[in-house]
Structures are given as structure tokens and as C-alpha cells.
mmCIF file of C-alpha atoms and ligand atoms in Angstrom:
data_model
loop_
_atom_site.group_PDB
_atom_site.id
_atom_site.type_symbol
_atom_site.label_atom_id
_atom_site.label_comp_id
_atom_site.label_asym_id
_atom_site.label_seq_id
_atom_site.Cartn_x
_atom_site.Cartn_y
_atom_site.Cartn_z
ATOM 1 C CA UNK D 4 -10.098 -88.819 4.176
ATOM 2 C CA UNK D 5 -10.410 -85.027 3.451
ATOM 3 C CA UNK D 6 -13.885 -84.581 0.407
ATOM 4 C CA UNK D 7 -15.554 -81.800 -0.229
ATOM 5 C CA UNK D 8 -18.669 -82.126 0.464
ATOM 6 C CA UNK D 9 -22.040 -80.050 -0.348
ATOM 7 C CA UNK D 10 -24.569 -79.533 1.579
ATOM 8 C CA UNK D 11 -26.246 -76.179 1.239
ATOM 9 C CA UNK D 12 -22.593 -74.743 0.623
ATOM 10 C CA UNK D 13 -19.330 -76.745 -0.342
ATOM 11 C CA UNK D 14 -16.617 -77.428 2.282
ATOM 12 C CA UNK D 15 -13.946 -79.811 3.098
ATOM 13 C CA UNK D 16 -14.750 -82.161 5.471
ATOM 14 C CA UNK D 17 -12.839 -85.075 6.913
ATOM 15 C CA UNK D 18 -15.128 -88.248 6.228
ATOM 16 C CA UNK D 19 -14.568 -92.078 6.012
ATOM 17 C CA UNK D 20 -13.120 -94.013 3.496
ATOM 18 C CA UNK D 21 -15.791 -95.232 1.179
ATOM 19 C CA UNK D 22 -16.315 -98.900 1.292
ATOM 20 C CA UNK D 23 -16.854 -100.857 -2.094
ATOM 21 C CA UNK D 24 -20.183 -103.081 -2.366
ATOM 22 C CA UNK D 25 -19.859 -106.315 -4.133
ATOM 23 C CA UNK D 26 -18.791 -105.140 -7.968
ATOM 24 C CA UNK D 27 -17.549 -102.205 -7.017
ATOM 25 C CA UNK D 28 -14.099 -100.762 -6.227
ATOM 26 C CA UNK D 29 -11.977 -98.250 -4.576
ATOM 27 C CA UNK D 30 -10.481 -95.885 -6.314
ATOM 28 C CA UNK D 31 -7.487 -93.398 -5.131
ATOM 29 C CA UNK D 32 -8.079 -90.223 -7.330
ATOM 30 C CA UNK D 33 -4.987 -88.453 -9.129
ATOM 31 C CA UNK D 34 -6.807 -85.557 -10.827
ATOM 32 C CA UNK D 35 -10.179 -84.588 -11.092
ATOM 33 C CA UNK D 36 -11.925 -81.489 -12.777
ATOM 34 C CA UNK D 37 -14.541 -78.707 -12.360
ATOM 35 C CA UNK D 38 -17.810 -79.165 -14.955
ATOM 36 C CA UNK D 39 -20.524 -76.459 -15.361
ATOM 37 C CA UNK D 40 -22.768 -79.493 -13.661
ATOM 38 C CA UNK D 41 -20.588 -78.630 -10.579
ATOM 39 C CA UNK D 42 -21.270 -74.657 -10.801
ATOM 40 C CA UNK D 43 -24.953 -75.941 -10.935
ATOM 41 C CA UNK D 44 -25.284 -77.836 -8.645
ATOM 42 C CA UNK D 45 -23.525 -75.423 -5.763
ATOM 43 C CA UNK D 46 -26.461 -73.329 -7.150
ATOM 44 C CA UNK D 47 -29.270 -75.634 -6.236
ATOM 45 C CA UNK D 48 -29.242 -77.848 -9.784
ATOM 46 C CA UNK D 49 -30.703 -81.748 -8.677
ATOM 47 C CA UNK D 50 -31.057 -80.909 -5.074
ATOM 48 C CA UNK D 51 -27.705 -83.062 -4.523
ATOM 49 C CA UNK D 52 -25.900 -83.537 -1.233
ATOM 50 C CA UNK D 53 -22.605 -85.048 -0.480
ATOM 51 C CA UNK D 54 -19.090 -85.471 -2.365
ATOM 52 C CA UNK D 55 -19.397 -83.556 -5.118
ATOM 53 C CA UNK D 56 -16.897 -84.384 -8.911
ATOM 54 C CA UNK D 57 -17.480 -86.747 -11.258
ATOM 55 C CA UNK D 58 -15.100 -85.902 -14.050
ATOM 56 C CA UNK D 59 -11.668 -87.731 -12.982
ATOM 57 C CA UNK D 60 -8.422 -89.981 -13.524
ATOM 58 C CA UNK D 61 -7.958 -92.574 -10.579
ATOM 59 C CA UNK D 62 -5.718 -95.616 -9.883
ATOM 60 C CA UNK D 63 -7.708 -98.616 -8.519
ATOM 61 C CA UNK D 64 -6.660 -99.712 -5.195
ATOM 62 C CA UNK D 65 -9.289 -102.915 -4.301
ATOM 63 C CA UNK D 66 -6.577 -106.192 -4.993
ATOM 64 C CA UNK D 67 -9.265 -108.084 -6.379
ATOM 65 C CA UNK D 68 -9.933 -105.582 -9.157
ATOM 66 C CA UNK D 69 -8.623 -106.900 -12.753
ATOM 67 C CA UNK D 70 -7.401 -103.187 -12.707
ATOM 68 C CA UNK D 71 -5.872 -103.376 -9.583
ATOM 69 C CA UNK D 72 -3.054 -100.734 -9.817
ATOM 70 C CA UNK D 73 -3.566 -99.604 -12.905
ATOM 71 C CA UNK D 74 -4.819 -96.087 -14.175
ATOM 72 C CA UNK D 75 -8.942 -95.454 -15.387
ATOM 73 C CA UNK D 76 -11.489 -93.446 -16.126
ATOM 74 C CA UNK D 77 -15.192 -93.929 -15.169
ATOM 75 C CA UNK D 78 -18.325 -93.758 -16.663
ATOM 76 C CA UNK D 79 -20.397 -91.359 -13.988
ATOM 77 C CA UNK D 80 -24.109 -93.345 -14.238
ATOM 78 C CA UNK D 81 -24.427 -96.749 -12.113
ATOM 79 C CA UNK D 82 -27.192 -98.533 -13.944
ATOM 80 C CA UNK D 83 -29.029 -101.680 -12.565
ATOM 81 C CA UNK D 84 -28.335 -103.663 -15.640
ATOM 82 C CA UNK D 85 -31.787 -105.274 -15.238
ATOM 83 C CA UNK D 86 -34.737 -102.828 -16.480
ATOM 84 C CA UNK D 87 -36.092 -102.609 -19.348
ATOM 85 C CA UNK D 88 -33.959 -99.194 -20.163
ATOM 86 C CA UNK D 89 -30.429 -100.469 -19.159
ATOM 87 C CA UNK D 90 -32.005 -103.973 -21.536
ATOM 88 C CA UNK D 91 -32.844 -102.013 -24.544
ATOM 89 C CA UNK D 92 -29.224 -99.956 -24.626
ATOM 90 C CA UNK D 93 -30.400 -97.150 -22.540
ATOM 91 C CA UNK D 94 -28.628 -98.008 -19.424
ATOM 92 C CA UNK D 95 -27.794 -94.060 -18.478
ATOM 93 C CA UNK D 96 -32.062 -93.656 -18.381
ATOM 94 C CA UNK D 97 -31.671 -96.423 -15.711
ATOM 95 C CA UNK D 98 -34.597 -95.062 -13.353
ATOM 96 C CA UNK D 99 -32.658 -96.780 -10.733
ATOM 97 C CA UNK D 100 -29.854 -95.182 -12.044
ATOM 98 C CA UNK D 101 -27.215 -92.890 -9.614
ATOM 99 C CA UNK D 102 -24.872 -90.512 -10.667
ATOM 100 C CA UNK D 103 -21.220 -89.733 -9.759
ATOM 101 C CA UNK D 104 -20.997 -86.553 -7.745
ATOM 102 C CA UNK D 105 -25.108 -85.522 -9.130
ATOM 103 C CA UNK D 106 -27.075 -87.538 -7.712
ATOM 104 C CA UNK D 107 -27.348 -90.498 -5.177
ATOM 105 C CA UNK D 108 -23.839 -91.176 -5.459
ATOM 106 C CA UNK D 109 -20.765 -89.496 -3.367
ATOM 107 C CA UNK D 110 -18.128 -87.860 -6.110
ATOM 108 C CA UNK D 111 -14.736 -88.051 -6.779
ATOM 109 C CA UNK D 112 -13.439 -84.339 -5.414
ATOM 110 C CA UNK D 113 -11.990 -86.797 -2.351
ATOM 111 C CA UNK D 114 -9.102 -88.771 -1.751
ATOM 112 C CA UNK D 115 -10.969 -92.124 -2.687
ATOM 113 C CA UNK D 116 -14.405 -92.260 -4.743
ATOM 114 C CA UNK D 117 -15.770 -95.907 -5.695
ATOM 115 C CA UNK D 118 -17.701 -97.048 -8.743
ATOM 116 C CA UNK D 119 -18.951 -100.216 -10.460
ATOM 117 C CA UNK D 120 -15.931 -101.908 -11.899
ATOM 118 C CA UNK D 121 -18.197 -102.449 -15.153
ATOM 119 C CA UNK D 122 -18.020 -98.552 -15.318
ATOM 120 C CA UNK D 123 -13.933 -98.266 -15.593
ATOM 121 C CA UNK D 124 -11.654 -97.910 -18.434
ATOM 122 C CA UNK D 125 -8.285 -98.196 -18.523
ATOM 123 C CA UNK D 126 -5.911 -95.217 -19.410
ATOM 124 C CA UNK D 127 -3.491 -96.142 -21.852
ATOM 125 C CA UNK D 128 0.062 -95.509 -21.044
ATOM 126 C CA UNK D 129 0.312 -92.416 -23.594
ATOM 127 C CA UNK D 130 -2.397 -90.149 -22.544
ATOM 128 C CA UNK D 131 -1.112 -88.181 -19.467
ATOM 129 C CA UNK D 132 -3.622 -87.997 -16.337
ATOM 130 C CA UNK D 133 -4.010 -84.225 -17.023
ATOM 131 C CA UNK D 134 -5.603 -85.039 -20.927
ATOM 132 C CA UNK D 135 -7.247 -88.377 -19.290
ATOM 133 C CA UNK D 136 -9.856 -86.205 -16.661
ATOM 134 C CA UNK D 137 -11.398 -84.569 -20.270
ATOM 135 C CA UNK D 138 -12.204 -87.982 -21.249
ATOM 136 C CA UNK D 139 -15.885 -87.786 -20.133
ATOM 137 C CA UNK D 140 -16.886 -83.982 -21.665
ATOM 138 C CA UNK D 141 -15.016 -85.540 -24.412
ATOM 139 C CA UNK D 142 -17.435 -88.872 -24.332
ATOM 140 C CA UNK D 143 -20.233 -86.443 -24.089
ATOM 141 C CA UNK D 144 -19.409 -84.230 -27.073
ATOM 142 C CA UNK D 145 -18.987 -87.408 -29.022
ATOM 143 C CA UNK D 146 -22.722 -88.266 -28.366
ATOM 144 C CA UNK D 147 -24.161 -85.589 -30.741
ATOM 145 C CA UNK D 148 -22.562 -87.798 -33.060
ATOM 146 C CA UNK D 149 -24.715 -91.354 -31.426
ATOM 147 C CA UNK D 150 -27.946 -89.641 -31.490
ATOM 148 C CA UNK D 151 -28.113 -87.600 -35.518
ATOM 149 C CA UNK D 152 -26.325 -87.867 -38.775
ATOM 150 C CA UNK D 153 -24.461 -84.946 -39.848
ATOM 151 C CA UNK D 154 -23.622 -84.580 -43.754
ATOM 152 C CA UNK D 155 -20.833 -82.547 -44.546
ATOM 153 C CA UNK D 156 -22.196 -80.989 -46.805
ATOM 154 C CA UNK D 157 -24.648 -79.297 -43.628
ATOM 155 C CA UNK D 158 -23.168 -75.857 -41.891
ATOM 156 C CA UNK D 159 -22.966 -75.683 -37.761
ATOM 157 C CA UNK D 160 -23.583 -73.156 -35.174
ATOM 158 C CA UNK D 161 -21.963 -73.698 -31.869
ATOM 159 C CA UNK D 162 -23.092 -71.198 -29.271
ATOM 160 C CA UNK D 163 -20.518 -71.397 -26.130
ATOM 161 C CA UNK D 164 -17.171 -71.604 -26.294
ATOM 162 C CA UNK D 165 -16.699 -72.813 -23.009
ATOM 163 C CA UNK D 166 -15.497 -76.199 -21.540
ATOM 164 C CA UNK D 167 -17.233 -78.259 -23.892
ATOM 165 C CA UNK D 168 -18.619 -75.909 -26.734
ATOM 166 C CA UNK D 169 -14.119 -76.169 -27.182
ATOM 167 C CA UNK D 170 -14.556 -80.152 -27.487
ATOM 168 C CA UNK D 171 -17.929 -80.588 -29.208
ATOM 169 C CA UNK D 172 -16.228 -77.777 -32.215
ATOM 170 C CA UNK D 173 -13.196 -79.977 -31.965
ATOM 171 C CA UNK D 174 -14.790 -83.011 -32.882
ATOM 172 C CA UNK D 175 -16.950 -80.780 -35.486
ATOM 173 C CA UNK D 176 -14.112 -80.204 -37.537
ATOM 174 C CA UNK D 177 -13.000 -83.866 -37.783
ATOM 175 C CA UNK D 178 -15.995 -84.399 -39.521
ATOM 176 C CA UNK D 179 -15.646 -81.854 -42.063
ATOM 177 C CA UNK D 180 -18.594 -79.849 -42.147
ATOM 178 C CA UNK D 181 -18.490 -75.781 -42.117
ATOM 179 C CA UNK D 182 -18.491 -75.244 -38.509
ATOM 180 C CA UNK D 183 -18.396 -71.685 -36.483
ATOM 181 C CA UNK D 184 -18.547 -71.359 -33.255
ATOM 182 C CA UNK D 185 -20.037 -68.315 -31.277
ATOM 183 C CA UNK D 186 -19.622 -66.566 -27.594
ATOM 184 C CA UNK D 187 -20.311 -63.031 -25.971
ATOM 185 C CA UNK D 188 -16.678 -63.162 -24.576
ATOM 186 C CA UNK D 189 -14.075 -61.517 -26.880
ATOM 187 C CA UNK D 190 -10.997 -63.739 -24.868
ATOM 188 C CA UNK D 191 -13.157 -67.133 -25.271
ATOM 189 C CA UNK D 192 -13.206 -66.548 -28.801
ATOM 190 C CA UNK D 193 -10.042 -65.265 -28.752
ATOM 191 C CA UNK D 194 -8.873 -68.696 -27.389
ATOM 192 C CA UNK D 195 -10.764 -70.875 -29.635
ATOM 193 C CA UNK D 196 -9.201 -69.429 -32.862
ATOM 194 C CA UNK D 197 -5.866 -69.824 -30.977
ATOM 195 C CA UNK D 198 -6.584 -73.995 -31.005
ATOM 196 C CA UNK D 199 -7.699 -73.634 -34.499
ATOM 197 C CA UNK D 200 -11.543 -73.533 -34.019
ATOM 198 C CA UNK D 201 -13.504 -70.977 -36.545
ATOM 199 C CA UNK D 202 -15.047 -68.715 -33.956
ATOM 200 C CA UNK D 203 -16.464 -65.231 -33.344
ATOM 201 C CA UNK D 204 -18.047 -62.907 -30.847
ATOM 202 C CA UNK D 205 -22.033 -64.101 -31.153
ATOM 203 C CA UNK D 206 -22.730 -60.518 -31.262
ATOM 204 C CA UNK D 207 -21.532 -60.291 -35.068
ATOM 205 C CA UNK D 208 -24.207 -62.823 -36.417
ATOM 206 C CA UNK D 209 -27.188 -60.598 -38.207
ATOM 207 C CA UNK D 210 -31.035 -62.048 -38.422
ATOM 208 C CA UNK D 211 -30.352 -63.655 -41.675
ATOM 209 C CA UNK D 212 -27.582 -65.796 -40.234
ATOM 210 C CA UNK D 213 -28.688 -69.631 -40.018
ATOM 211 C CA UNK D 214 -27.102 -73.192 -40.299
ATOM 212 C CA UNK D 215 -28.673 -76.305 -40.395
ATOM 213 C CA UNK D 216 -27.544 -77.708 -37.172
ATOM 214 C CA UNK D 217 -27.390 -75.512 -34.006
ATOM 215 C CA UNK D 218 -25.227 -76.911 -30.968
ATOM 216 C CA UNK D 219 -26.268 -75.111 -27.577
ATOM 217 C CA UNK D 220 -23.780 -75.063 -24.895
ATOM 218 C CA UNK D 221 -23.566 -71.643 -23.821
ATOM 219 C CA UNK D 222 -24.299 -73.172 -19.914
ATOM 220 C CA UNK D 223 -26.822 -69.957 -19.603
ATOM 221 C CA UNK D 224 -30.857 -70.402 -19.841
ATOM 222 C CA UNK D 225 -30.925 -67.863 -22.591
ATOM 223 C CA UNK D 226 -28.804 -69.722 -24.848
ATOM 224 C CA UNK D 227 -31.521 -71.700 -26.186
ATOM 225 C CA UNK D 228 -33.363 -68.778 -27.568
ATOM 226 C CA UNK D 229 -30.139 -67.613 -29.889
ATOM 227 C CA UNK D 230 -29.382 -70.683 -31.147
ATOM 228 C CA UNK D 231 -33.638 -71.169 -32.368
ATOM 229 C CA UNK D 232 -33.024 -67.352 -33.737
ATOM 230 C CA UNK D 233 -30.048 -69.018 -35.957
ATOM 231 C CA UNK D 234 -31.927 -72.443 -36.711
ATOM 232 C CA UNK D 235 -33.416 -73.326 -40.829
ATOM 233 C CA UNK D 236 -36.598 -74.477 -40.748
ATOM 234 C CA UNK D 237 -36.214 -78.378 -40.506
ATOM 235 C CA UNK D 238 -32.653 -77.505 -38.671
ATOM 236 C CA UNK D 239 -31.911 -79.633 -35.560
ATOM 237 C CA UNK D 240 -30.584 -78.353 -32.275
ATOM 238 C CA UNK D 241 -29.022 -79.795 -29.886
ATOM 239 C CA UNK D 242 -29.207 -79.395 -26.274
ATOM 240 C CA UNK D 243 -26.058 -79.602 -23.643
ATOM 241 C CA UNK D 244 -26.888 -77.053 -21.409
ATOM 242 C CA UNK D 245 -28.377 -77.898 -17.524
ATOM 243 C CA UNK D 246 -29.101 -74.531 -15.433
ATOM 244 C CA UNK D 247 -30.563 -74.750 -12.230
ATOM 245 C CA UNK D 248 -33.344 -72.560 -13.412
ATOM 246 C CA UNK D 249 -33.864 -73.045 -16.478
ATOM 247 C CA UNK D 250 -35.984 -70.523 -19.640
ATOM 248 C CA UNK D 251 -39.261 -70.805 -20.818
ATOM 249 C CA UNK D 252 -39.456 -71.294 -24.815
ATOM 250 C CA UNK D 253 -42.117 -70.042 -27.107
ATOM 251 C CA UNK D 254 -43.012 -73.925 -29.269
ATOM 252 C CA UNK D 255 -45.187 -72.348 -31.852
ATOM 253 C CA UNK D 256 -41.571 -71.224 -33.413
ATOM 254 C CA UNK D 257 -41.015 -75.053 -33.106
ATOM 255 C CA UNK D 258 -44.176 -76.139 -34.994
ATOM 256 C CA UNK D 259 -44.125 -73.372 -37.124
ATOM 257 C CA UNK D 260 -40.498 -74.191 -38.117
ATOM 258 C CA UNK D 261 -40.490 -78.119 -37.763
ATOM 259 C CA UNK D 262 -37.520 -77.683 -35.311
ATOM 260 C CA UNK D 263 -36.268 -81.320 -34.162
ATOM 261 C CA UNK D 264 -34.622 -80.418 -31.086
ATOM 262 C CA UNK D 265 -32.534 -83.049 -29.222
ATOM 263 C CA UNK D 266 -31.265 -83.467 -25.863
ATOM 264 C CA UNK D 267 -28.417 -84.693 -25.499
ATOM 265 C CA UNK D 268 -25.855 -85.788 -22.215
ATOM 266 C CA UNK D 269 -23.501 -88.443 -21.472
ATOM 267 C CA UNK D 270 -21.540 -90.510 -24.161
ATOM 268 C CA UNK D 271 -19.654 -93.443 -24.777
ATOM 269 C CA UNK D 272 -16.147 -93.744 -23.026
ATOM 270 C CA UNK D 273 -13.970 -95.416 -25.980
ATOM 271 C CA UNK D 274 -14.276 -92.911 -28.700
ATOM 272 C CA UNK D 275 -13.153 -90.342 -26.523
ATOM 273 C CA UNK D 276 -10.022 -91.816 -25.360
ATOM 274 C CA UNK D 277 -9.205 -93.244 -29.033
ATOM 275 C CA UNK D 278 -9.628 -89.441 -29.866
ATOM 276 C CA UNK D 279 -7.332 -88.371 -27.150
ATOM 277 C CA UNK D 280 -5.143 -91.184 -27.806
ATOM 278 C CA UNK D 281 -4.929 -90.600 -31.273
ATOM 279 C CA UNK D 282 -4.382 -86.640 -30.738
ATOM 280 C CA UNK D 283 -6.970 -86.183 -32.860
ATOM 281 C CA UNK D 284 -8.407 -83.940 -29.988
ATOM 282 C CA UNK D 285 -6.072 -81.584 -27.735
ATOM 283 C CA UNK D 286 -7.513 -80.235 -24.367
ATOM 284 C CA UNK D 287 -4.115 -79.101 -23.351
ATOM 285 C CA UNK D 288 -4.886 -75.677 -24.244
ATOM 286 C CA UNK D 289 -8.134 -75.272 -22.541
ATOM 287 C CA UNK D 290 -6.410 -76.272 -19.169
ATOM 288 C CA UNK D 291 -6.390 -72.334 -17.535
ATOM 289 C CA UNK D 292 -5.166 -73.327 -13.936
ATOM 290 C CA UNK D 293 -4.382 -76.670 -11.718
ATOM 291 C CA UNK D 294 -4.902 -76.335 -8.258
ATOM 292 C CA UNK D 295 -4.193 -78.882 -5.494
ATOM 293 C CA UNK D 296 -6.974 -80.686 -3.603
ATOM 294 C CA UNK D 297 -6.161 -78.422 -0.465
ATOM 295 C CA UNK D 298 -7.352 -75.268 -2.812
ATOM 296 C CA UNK D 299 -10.517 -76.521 -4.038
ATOM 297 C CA UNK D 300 -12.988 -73.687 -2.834
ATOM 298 C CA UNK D 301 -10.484 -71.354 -4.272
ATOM 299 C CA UNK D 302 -10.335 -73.373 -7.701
ATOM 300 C CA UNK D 303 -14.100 -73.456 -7.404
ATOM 301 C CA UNK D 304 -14.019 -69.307 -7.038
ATOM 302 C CA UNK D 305 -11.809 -69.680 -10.103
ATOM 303 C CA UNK D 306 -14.102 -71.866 -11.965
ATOM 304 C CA UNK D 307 -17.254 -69.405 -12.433
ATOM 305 C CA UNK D 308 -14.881 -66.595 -13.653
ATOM 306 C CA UNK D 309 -15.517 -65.655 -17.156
ATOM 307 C CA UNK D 310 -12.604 -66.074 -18.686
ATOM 308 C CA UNK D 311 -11.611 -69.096 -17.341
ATOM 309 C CA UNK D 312 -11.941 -72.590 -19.711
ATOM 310 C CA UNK D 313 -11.378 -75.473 -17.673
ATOM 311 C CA UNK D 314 -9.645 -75.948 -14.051
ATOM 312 C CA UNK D 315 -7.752 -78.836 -13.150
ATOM 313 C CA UNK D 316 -7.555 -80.273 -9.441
ATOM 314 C CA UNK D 317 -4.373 -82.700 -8.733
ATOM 315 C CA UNK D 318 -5.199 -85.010 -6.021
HETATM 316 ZN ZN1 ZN M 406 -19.069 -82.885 -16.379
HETATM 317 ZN ZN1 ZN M 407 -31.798 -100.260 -15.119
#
């Protein structure tokens, strides 16, 4: 099968077929899409080699499968099920843990990828393929909302209005708090207000600016350092970003402040496609471009541009 494949610099390559280990499946992929993790990686970010994707739609193809045939999603971490992480509910710490496409684990920008069958959820019939491959940025926007309690009644900064600073404000606003989101780029803004979101150009906030809860998703080092310049005292900030190289902060503003500052990555997969199945969220207009598998490097070359949201590869 054609994959492209990373080592040192991405390029299609024609390698076997994966075989599935006992628990696992094969899975043919219909559409897969390009994450900032991606971007990173090509950069250097976890030292990675191999298939590279882990955000994708797929139809399972091993007979035994109960899903045999039928359309999923997949969680991207294979756990062991056995330490005491994956024990006490923390099963994507697993320190035996690999990744889809990051680390350990070949990806799904390939004709076939495979995966624990304990990792797959099914599609439902309404959600087209194209909405389905946002279902684990979605899962992972949805985890802010796993990890702290946000009143109402509390205002939110969202710095990056890229691929998932448009999901993370999406789910914002379902929970009814007075949320704005911020970026440097006058057409990212320019799209978020065009999907509803309450956005402007960061460059408009003054010093005196703050909210209670600061989201940081801007996918740049320096992000971290607006969103602490924006933060109450007591605020909480959350952290989505991953850079290859990655800033040095100043933590006397953190004690001095009594900053909580949370990390935050990979959600659950069932809230995100009730959301998506419900409409509740819309990706469709973040979708910029769709390329086919045979144009990946040039969708990649598309990818890092600016002014581009997210791009879709059909398989
Ligand atoms: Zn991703
Ligand atoms: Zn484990």
C-alpha cells in the first residue's frame, strides 16, 4: 500500500499491509486530516518515525471484527489496560502507552492503519465521513470540560482561532458563559465571527483586559505568555498547545498570582460524536480544502499556510 511515511522528511512510500495482532483490526481509511501535532512533528516534535495521521474515518475490514464493514472512528492512545494508570481511569498516561501516527505506532495517512478494536467507535449513519474525521479535536476540546468546572457566570479568553481554538469556542458557547476568542490573523477572525463565534484580532485587547479562564491554543510557544498577561489572579489556564520547541515561562507570575494552570490533551470519543450528531457543533465551515491521498505533500504545504483552518485528505 502507498503511506506516507516520515523519517527525517515526509514522503510516500509503497509499504506492506499492516497486519492486526490479536485484538486488533484492519482498517481501510476513507478520510483522514492534517492536526498541528502533524506540522510538529515534520518539525522534529516526539522524535517520531513512520506513518504519520491519527485523526481519521475508516471502515473495518478484519471479518472477525463486531464492526466488520461498518464505519468508525478511533481513539489514537493504545493503553495496556493493566497498570496502575490505565486501572485508576488514566489509561491515555499508559507508560506503555503508543500513539496513532506520534509515537510507537504507524498512522492512518495510508491506505490501511490498524488499532485495538477496544479503541473504535462506530459512526452513526447521519454524520457524513467529512464531519466524522473532526471527531477526535472535537473529543479533545470536550476535555477542558473533564478536567475543571466552568460557571457561567465566569468570562473566557480563547487565544487561537485555529483548528481547534474554532471547536473548543464552539463548545464554549453551549455552555453559556461570555466567551471571546482572540488571533493575530484578521481572516481567522474574520472566519470565526462568520460561524457565529465572538472573536477579534488579539491585538485589540489592552493591559486591563482579563477573564477568569484563559484557553491557549494559539499552536505557537509564545502563546502561553498572552494568555498569563490576560489571566485574574486565581484564573485557570488551560494548555492545548505542543511545539517542538517549546518557551520558557517566568513562575513567580504563577505564585504571585495563584495561577492553576492545566494541561490538557486527548478526550473522550462519545461526547464528541453526540455533539456532531446532534449538530450542536458544525466543522463544515472550517473545512478550507480536501485533497486526495495522491496530493498529500501538497495538502501538507497547504496545511502550515496561515490562513488555512483545517485540510481534509479523502482516501
Ligand atoms: Zn490531532
Ligand atoms: Zn497501562
Amino acid at each position: 500500500m502507498k503511506a506516507l511515511v516520515f523519517n527525517k522528511v515526509p514522503e510516500i512510500l509503497e509499504v506492506p499491509v499492516p497486519v492486526p495482532e490479536h485484538g486488533s483490526v484492519l482498517i481501510k481509511v476513507l478520510y483522514s486530516s492534517i492536526c498541528n501535532t502533524d506540522i510538529e512533528i515534520i518539525k522534529g516534535y516526539m522524535g517520531f518515525k513512520g506513518i504519520l495521521g491519527h485523526e481519521f474515518v475508516g471502515e473495518v475490514v478484519t471479518s472477525e471484527s463486531r464492526f466488520f464493514g461498518q464505519r468508525v472512528v478511533g481513539e489514537i492512545n493504545c493503553s495496556c489496560g493493566e497498570c496502575y494508570l490505565c486501572l485508576t481511569g488514566r489509561k491515555t498516561h499508559c507508560p506503555y502507552r503508543s500513539t496513532l501516527g506520534i509515537m510507537d505506532h504507524d498512522g492512518v495517512f495510508a491506505e490501511y492503519c490498524v488499532l485495538p478494536e477496544s479503541n473504535l467507535h462506530l459512526v452513526p449513519e447521519d454524520i457524513d465521513p467529512e464531519i466524522a474525521v473532526f471527531t477526535e479535536p472535537l473529543a479533545a476540546a470536550v476535555e477542558i470540560f473533564e478536567q475543571i468546572q466552568i460557571r457561567p457566570s465566569q468570562n473566557v479568553f480563547i487565544f487561537g482561532a485555529g483548528k481547534l481554538g474554532l471547536l473548543i469556542s464552539q463548545v464554549f458557547r453551549l455552555n453559556g458563559c461570555e466567551t471571546i476568542t482572540f488571533d493575530i490573523s484578521e481572516s481567522k477572525v474574520k472566519k470565526a465571527r462568520s460561524m457565529g463565534i465572538h472573536a477579534a484580532l488579539v491585538q485589540t485587547l489592552s493591559e486591563s483586559d482579563k477573564a477568569e479562564i484563559c484557553v491557549e491554543c494559539t499552536g505557537n510557544a509564545d502563546g502561553i505568555d498572552i494568555a498569563l498577561k490576560h489571566l485574574y489572579p486565581r484564573g485557570k489556564l488551560i494548555l492545548k498547545t505542543t511545539v517542538e520547541k517549546c518557551e520558557k515561562i517566568d513562575l513567580n507570575q504563577i505564585v504571585i498570582n495563584e495561577f492553576e494552570i492545566i494541561g490538557s490533551r486527548c478526550g473522550l470519543f462519545e461526547p464528541a460524536l453526540s455533539l456532531l450528531g446532534q449538530r450542536l457543533v458544525n466543522p463544515q465551515p472550517m473545512i478550507t480544502k480536501v485533497f486526495s491521498f495522491e496530493e498529500i505533500l501538497k495538502a501538507f504545504e497547504c496545511a502550515v499556510k496561515p490562513e488555512i483552518i483545517k485540510v481534509i485528505i479523502k482516501h
